Amino acid sequence: NLSLVLRVALPPAAGKPGTHDGKARSVLDALAKEKLSGIAVSWVPARDGGDIRLVVRDDKLWLLPSSAELIVEGPHKSLSIDLVANDARQLREKVVDSLRAVAKVVNLLKLAAQSAASPVAQNVEIAIAAERDGKPFVLNPNQVPTLRDRDQLAIRINNRHTQAVDVTILFIDSQFGISSIFPHSGESN
């Protein structure tokens, strides 16, 4: 059975709480008691892990994939909500909007994993070759990859099935945005 419920790991208790930690915890506690429109959420303690984990640090609420490290700056910065710039109402809205974006990505990945076991998918081979500074490197399929500027990926798809298979390649960014790499807009796949 495929569950499309987003498991959200609440932030661990801070050893030394920041000025705005209480606001984040208050909003999260209230959300945990609500049924959110358009998204199914299961709130779990930090120790239980989840599809996404929340971290309160540096006056921000960070939303991190379970296997990803916190990146606080740069083009691959982790998704965060500023606790200083938002009052409780704004923070609630931004948390809900962010969780909806995260749920889309997490559920897309769950569906992709489930469809990988289908008879048609069993006859489609996908290989990804990665290169950094002219040297090959290995991508761990069990981890969110960190790609740098000028890294190159080559994707090879071999359909060994007797019928045609439509393929779509999506890019999921660090802010949980989803964009199509192939096919381009308006093209057939």
mmCIF file of C-alpha atoms in Angstrom:
data_model
loop_
_atom_site.group_PDB
_atom_site.id
_atom_site.type_symbol
_atom_site.label_atom_id
_atom_site.label_comp_id
_atom_site.label_asym_id
_atom_site.label_seq_id
_atom_site.Cartn_x
_atom_site.Cartn_y
_atom_site.Cartn_z
ATOM 1 C CA ASN A 1 0.000 0.000 0.000
ATOM 2 C CA LEU A 2 1.211 3.457 -0.900
ATOM 3 C CA SER A 3 0.720 6.126 1.765
ATOM 4 C CA LEU A 4 0.627 9.713 0.555
ATOM 5 C CA VAL A 5 0.697 11.053 4.107
ATOM 6 C CA LEU A 6 3.618 13.415 4.681
ATOM 7 C CA ARG A 7 5.494 12.440 7.849
ATOM 8 C CA VAL A 8 6.920 15.597 9.417
ATOM 9 C CA ALA A 9 9.539 15.226 12.152
ATOM 10 C CA LEU A 10 9.134 18.070 14.621
ATOM 11 C CA PRO A 11 12.264 20.013 15.621
ATOM 12 C CA PRO A 12 14.343 18.504 18.409
ATOM 13 C CA ALA A 13 14.382 20.460 21.661
ATOM 14 C CA ALA A 14 17.058 23.145 21.485
ATOM 15 C CA GLY A 15 19.796 23.034 24.096
ATOM 16 C CA LYS A 16 19.840 26.825 24.147
ATOM 17 C CA PRO A 17 16.571 28.148 22.651
ATOM 18 C CA GLY A 18 16.795 31.225 20.447
ATOM 19 C CA THR A 19 14.607 34.317 20.755
ATOM 20 C CA HIS A 20 12.072 33.124 18.186
ATOM 21 C CA ASP A 21 12.066 29.374 18.898
ATOM 22 C CA GLY A 22 8.907 29.724 20.999
ATOM 23 C CA LYS A 23 7.006 31.285 18.083
ATOM 24 C CA ALA A 24 7.992 28.388 15.806
ATOM 25 C CA ARG A 25 7.056 25.764 18.395
ATOM 26 C CA SER A 26 3.726 27.462 19.128
ATOM 27 C CA VAL A 27 2.772 27.545 15.423
ATOM 28 C CA LEU A 28 3.884 23.934 14.884
ATOM 29 C CA ASP A 29 1.983 22.743 17.973
ATOM 30 C CA ALA A 30 -1.190 24.439 16.688
ATOM 31 C CA LEU A 31 -0.733 22.969 13.178
ATOM 32 C CA ALA A 32 -0.244 19.488 14.634
ATOM 33 C CA LYS A 33 -3.764 19.724 16.104
ATOM 34 C CA GLU A 34 -5.376 20.851 12.809
ATOM 35 C CA LYS A 35 -6.504 19.011 9.696
ATOM 36 C CA LEU A 36 -4.770 20.919 6.911
ATOM 37 C CA SER A 37 -6.612 21.538 3.655
ATOM 38 C CA GLY A 38 -5.140 19.751 0.636
ATOM 39 C CA ILE A 39 -2.446 17.842 2.513
ATOM 40 C CA ALA A 40 -2.337 14.826 4.815
ATOM 41 C CA VAL A 41 0.282 15.270 7.538
ATOM 42 C CA SER A 42 1.461 13.016 10.326
ATOM 43 C CA TRP A 43 3.518 14.911 12.908
ATOM 44 C CA VAL A 44 6.163 12.751 14.584
ATOM 45 C CA PRO A 45 8.842 13.387 17.225
ATOM 46 C CA ALA A 46 12.308 14.246 15.897
ATOM 47 C CA ARG A 47 13.698 10.874 17.083
ATOM 48 C CA ASP A 48 11.213 8.993 14.841
ATOM 49 C CA GLY A 49 12.369 10.697 11.656
ATOM 50 C CA GLY A 50 10.031 11.535 8.815
ATOM 51 C CA ASP A 51 9.837 12.310 5.122
ATOM 52 C CA ILE A 52 10.873 15.822 6.120
ATOM 53 C CA ARG A 53 12.526 17.052 9.289
ATOM 54 C CA LEU A 54 12.159 20.494 10.810
ATOM 55 C CA VAL A 55 15.072 22.298 12.436
ATOM 56 C CA VAL A 56 14.979 25.627 14.287
ATOM 57 C CA ARG A 57 18.341 27.353 13.995
ATOM 58 C CA ASP A 58 19.690 30.868 13.404
ATOM 59 C CA ASP A 59 16.201 32.436 13.707
ATOM 60 C CA LYS A 60 14.913 30.260 10.860
ATOM 61 C CA LEU A 61 12.689 27.227 10.557
ATOM 62 C CA TRP A 62 14.455 24.842 8.167
ATOM 63 C CA LEU A 63 12.639 22.129 6.186
ATOM 64 C CA LEU A 64 15.047 19.334 5.322
ATOM 65 C CA PRO A 65 14.671 16.025 3.514
ATOM 66 C CA SER A 66 15.336 13.217 5.975
ATOM 67 C CA SER A 67 18.697 12.329 4.418
ATOM 68 C CA ALA A 68 19.944 15.830 3.586
ATOM 69 C CA GLU A 69 22.323 18.071 5.451
ATOM 70 C CA LEU A 70 21.481 21.660 6.367
ATOM 71 C CA ILE A 71 22.897 24.142 3.837
ATOM 72 C CA VAL A 72 22.592 27.671 5.238
ATOM 73 C CA GLU A 73 23.715 29.747 2.256
ATOM 74 C CA GLY A 74 24.443 29.720 -1.447
ATOM 75 C CA PRO A 75 22.483 28.556 -4.484
ATOM 76 C CA HIS A 76 21.675 25.175 -2.881
ATOM 77 C CA LYS A 77 20.486 26.681 0.397
ATOM 78 C CA SER A 78 17.970 24.518 2.225
ATOM 79 C CA LEU A 79 14.355 25.679 2.340
ATOM 80 C CA SER A 80 13.775 27.933 5.347
ATOM 81 C CA ILE A 81 11.287 30.387 6.771
ATOM 82 C CA ASP A 82 12.556 33.513 8.538
ATOM 83 C CA LEU A 83 11.202 33.577 12.097
ATOM 84 C CA VAL A 84 12.126 37.246 12.651
ATOM 85 C CA ALA A 85 10.411 38.642 9.539
ATOM 86 C CA ASN A 86 7.119 36.752 10.041
ATOM 87 C CA ASP A 87 4.497 37.034 12.742
ATOM 88 C CA ALA A 88 2.687 33.873 13.890
ATOM 89 C CA ARG A 89 -0.054 34.155 11.225
ATOM 90 C CA GLN A 90 2.458 34.673 8.392
ATOM 91 C CA LEU A 91 4.635 31.869 9.737
ATOM 92 C CA ARG A 92 1.653 29.493 9.788
ATOM 93 C CA GLU A 93 0.779 30.331 6.169
ATOM 94 C CA LYS A 94 4.367 29.873 5.013
ATOM 95 C CA VAL A 95 4.759 26.580 6.868
ATOM 96 C CA VAL A 96 1.545 25.209 5.311
ATOM 97 C CA ASP A 97 2.543 26.411 1.802
ATOM 98 C CA SER A 98 6.019 24.914 2.240
ATOM 99 C CA LEU A 99 4.614 21.603 3.479
ATOM 100 C CA ARG A 100 2.355 21.434 0.420
ATOM 101 C CA ALA A 101 5.392 21.896 -1.862
ATOM 102 C CA VAL A 102 7.329 19.273 0.103
ATOM 103 C CA ALA A 103 4.385 16.848 -0.033
ATOM 104 C CA LYS A 104 4.235 17.158 -3.835
ATOM 105 C CA VAL A 105 7.906 16.200 -4.102
ATOM 106 C CA VAL A 106 7.798 13.423 -1.497
ATOM 107 C CA ASN A 107 4.661 11.885 -2.988
ATOM 108 C CA LEU A 108 6.067 12.141 -6.515
ATOM 109 C CA LEU A 109 9.140 10.230 -5.324
ATOM 110 C CA LYS A 110 6.943 7.614 -3.618
ATOM 111 C CA LEU A 111 4.935 7.125 -6.829
ATOM 112 C CA ALA A 112 8.122 6.875 -8.885
ATOM 113 C CA ALA A 113 9.538 4.261 -6.524
ATOM 114 C CA GLN A 114 6.322 2.239 -6.682
ATOM 115 C CA SER A 115 6.111 2.405 -10.476
ATOM 116 C CA ALA A 116 9.737 1.254 -10.747
ATOM 117 C CA ALA A 117 8.517 -2.216 -9.786
ATOM 118 C CA SER A 118 5.953 -2.391 -12.605
ATOM 119 C CA PRO A 119 6.426 -4.927 -15.433
ATOM 120 C CA VAL A 120 6.975 -2.149 -17.985
ATOM 121 C CA ALA A 121 9.563 -0.390 -15.806
ATOM 122 C CA GLN A 122 11.434 -3.662 -15.324
ATOM 123 C CA ASN A 123 12.265 -3.528 -19.028
ATOM 124 C CA VAL A 124 13.565 0.037 -18.985
ATOM 125 C CA GLU A 125 17.199 0.564 -18.011
ATOM 126 C CA ILE A 126 18.263 3.971 -16.739
ATOM 127 C CA ALA A 127 21.910 4.855 -16.184
ATOM 128 C CA ILE A 128 23.317 8.157 -14.975
ATOM 129 C CA ALA A 129 26.962 9.043 -15.469
ATOM 130 C CA ALA A 130 28.317 12.003 -13.500
ATOM 131 C CA GLU A 131 31.439 14.024 -14.161
ATOM 132 C CA ARG A 132 33.116 16.744 -12.093
ATOM 133 C CA ASP A 133 36.180 18.618 -13.353
ATOM 134 C CA GLY A 134 36.540 16.077 -16.163
ATOM 135 C CA LYS A 135 36.587 13.111 -13.749
ATOM 136 C CA PRO A 136 33.750 10.615 -13.243
ATOM 137 C CA PHE A 137 32.155 10.389 -9.815
ATOM 138 C CA VAL A 138 29.499 8.115 -8.346
ATOM 139 C CA LEU A 139 26.010 9.241 -7.337
ATOM 140 C CA ASN A 140 24.585 7.325 -4.389
ATOM 141 C CA PRO A 141 20.998 6.330 -5.319
ATOM 142 C CA ASN A 142 20.038 6.318 -1.619
ATOM 143 C CA GLN A 143 21.061 9.927 -1.034
ATOM 144 C CA VAL A 144 20.061 13.340 -2.350
ATOM 145 C CA PRO A 145 23.002 14.266 -4.612
ATOM 146 C CA THR A 146 24.896 17.516 -4.278
ATOM 147 C CA LEU A 147 25.759 18.827 -7.710
ATOM 148 C CA ARG A 148 28.100 21.760 -8.220
ATOM 149 C CA ASP A 149 28.374 24.383 -10.906
ATOM 150 C CA ARG A 150 29.697 22.792 -14.125
ATOM 151 C CA ASP A 151 29.048 19.191 -13.006
ATOM 152 C CA GLN A 152 27.809 17.182 -15.973
ATOM 153 C CA LEU A 153 25.251 14.398 -16.007
ATOM 154 C CA ALA A 154 24.569 12.034 -18.876
ATOM 155 C CA ILE A 155 21.327 10.073 -18.690
ATOM 156 C CA ARG A 156 20.964 6.948 -20.827
ATOM 157 C CA ILE A 157 17.595 5.238 -21.157
ATOM 158 C CA ASN A 158 17.304 1.862 -22.857
ATOM 159 C CA ASN A 159 13.772 0.555 -23.488
ATOM 160 C CA ARG A 160 13.904 -3.245 -23.825
ATOM 161 C CA HIS A 161 10.126 -3.524 -23.756
ATOM 162 C CA THR A 162 8.119 -4.455 -26.850
ATOM 163 C CA GLN A 163 6.031 -1.286 -26.619
ATOM 164 C CA ALA A 164 6.879 2.391 -26.502
ATOM 165 C CA VAL A 165 7.397 4.001 -23.088
ATOM 166 C CA ASP A 166 6.916 7.705 -22.348
ATOM 167 C CA VAL A 167 9.722 9.154 -20.249
ATOM 168 C CA THR A 168 9.792 12.410 -18.331
ATOM 169 C CA ILE A 169 12.896 13.650 -16.511
ATOM 170 C CA LEU A 170 12.220 16.037 -13.655
ATOM 171 C CA PHE A 171 14.550 18.254 -11.641
ATOM 172 C CA ILE A 172 13.736 18.819 -7.965
ATOM 173 C CA ASP A 173 15.569 21.808 -6.503
ATOM 174 C CA SER A 174 16.601 22.509 -2.908
ATOM 175 C CA GLN A 175 13.467 24.633 -2.414
ATOM 176 C CA PHE A 176 11.224 21.687 -3.426
ATOM 177 C CA GLY A 177 10.413 23.166 -6.821
ATOM 178 C CA ILE A 178 9.781 20.716 -9.668
ATOM 179 C CA SER A 179 10.824 21.476 -13.276
ATOM 180 C CA SER A 180 10.813 19.351 -16.392
ATOM 181 C CA ILE A 181 14.214 18.733 -17.976
ATOM 182 C CA PHE A 182 12.790 16.439 -20.655
ATOM 183 C CA PRO A 183 10.645 16.867 -22.571
ATOM 184 C CA HIS A 184 10.828 20.628 -22.925
ATOM 185 C CA SER A 185 7.597 22.567 -22.858
ATOM 186 C CA GLY A 186 5.352 21.555 -25.749
ATOM 187 C CA GLU A 187 7.556 18.646 -26.879
ATOM 188 C CA SER A 188 6.382 15.069 -27.065
ATOM 189 C CA ASN A 189 8.146 12.501 -24.924
#
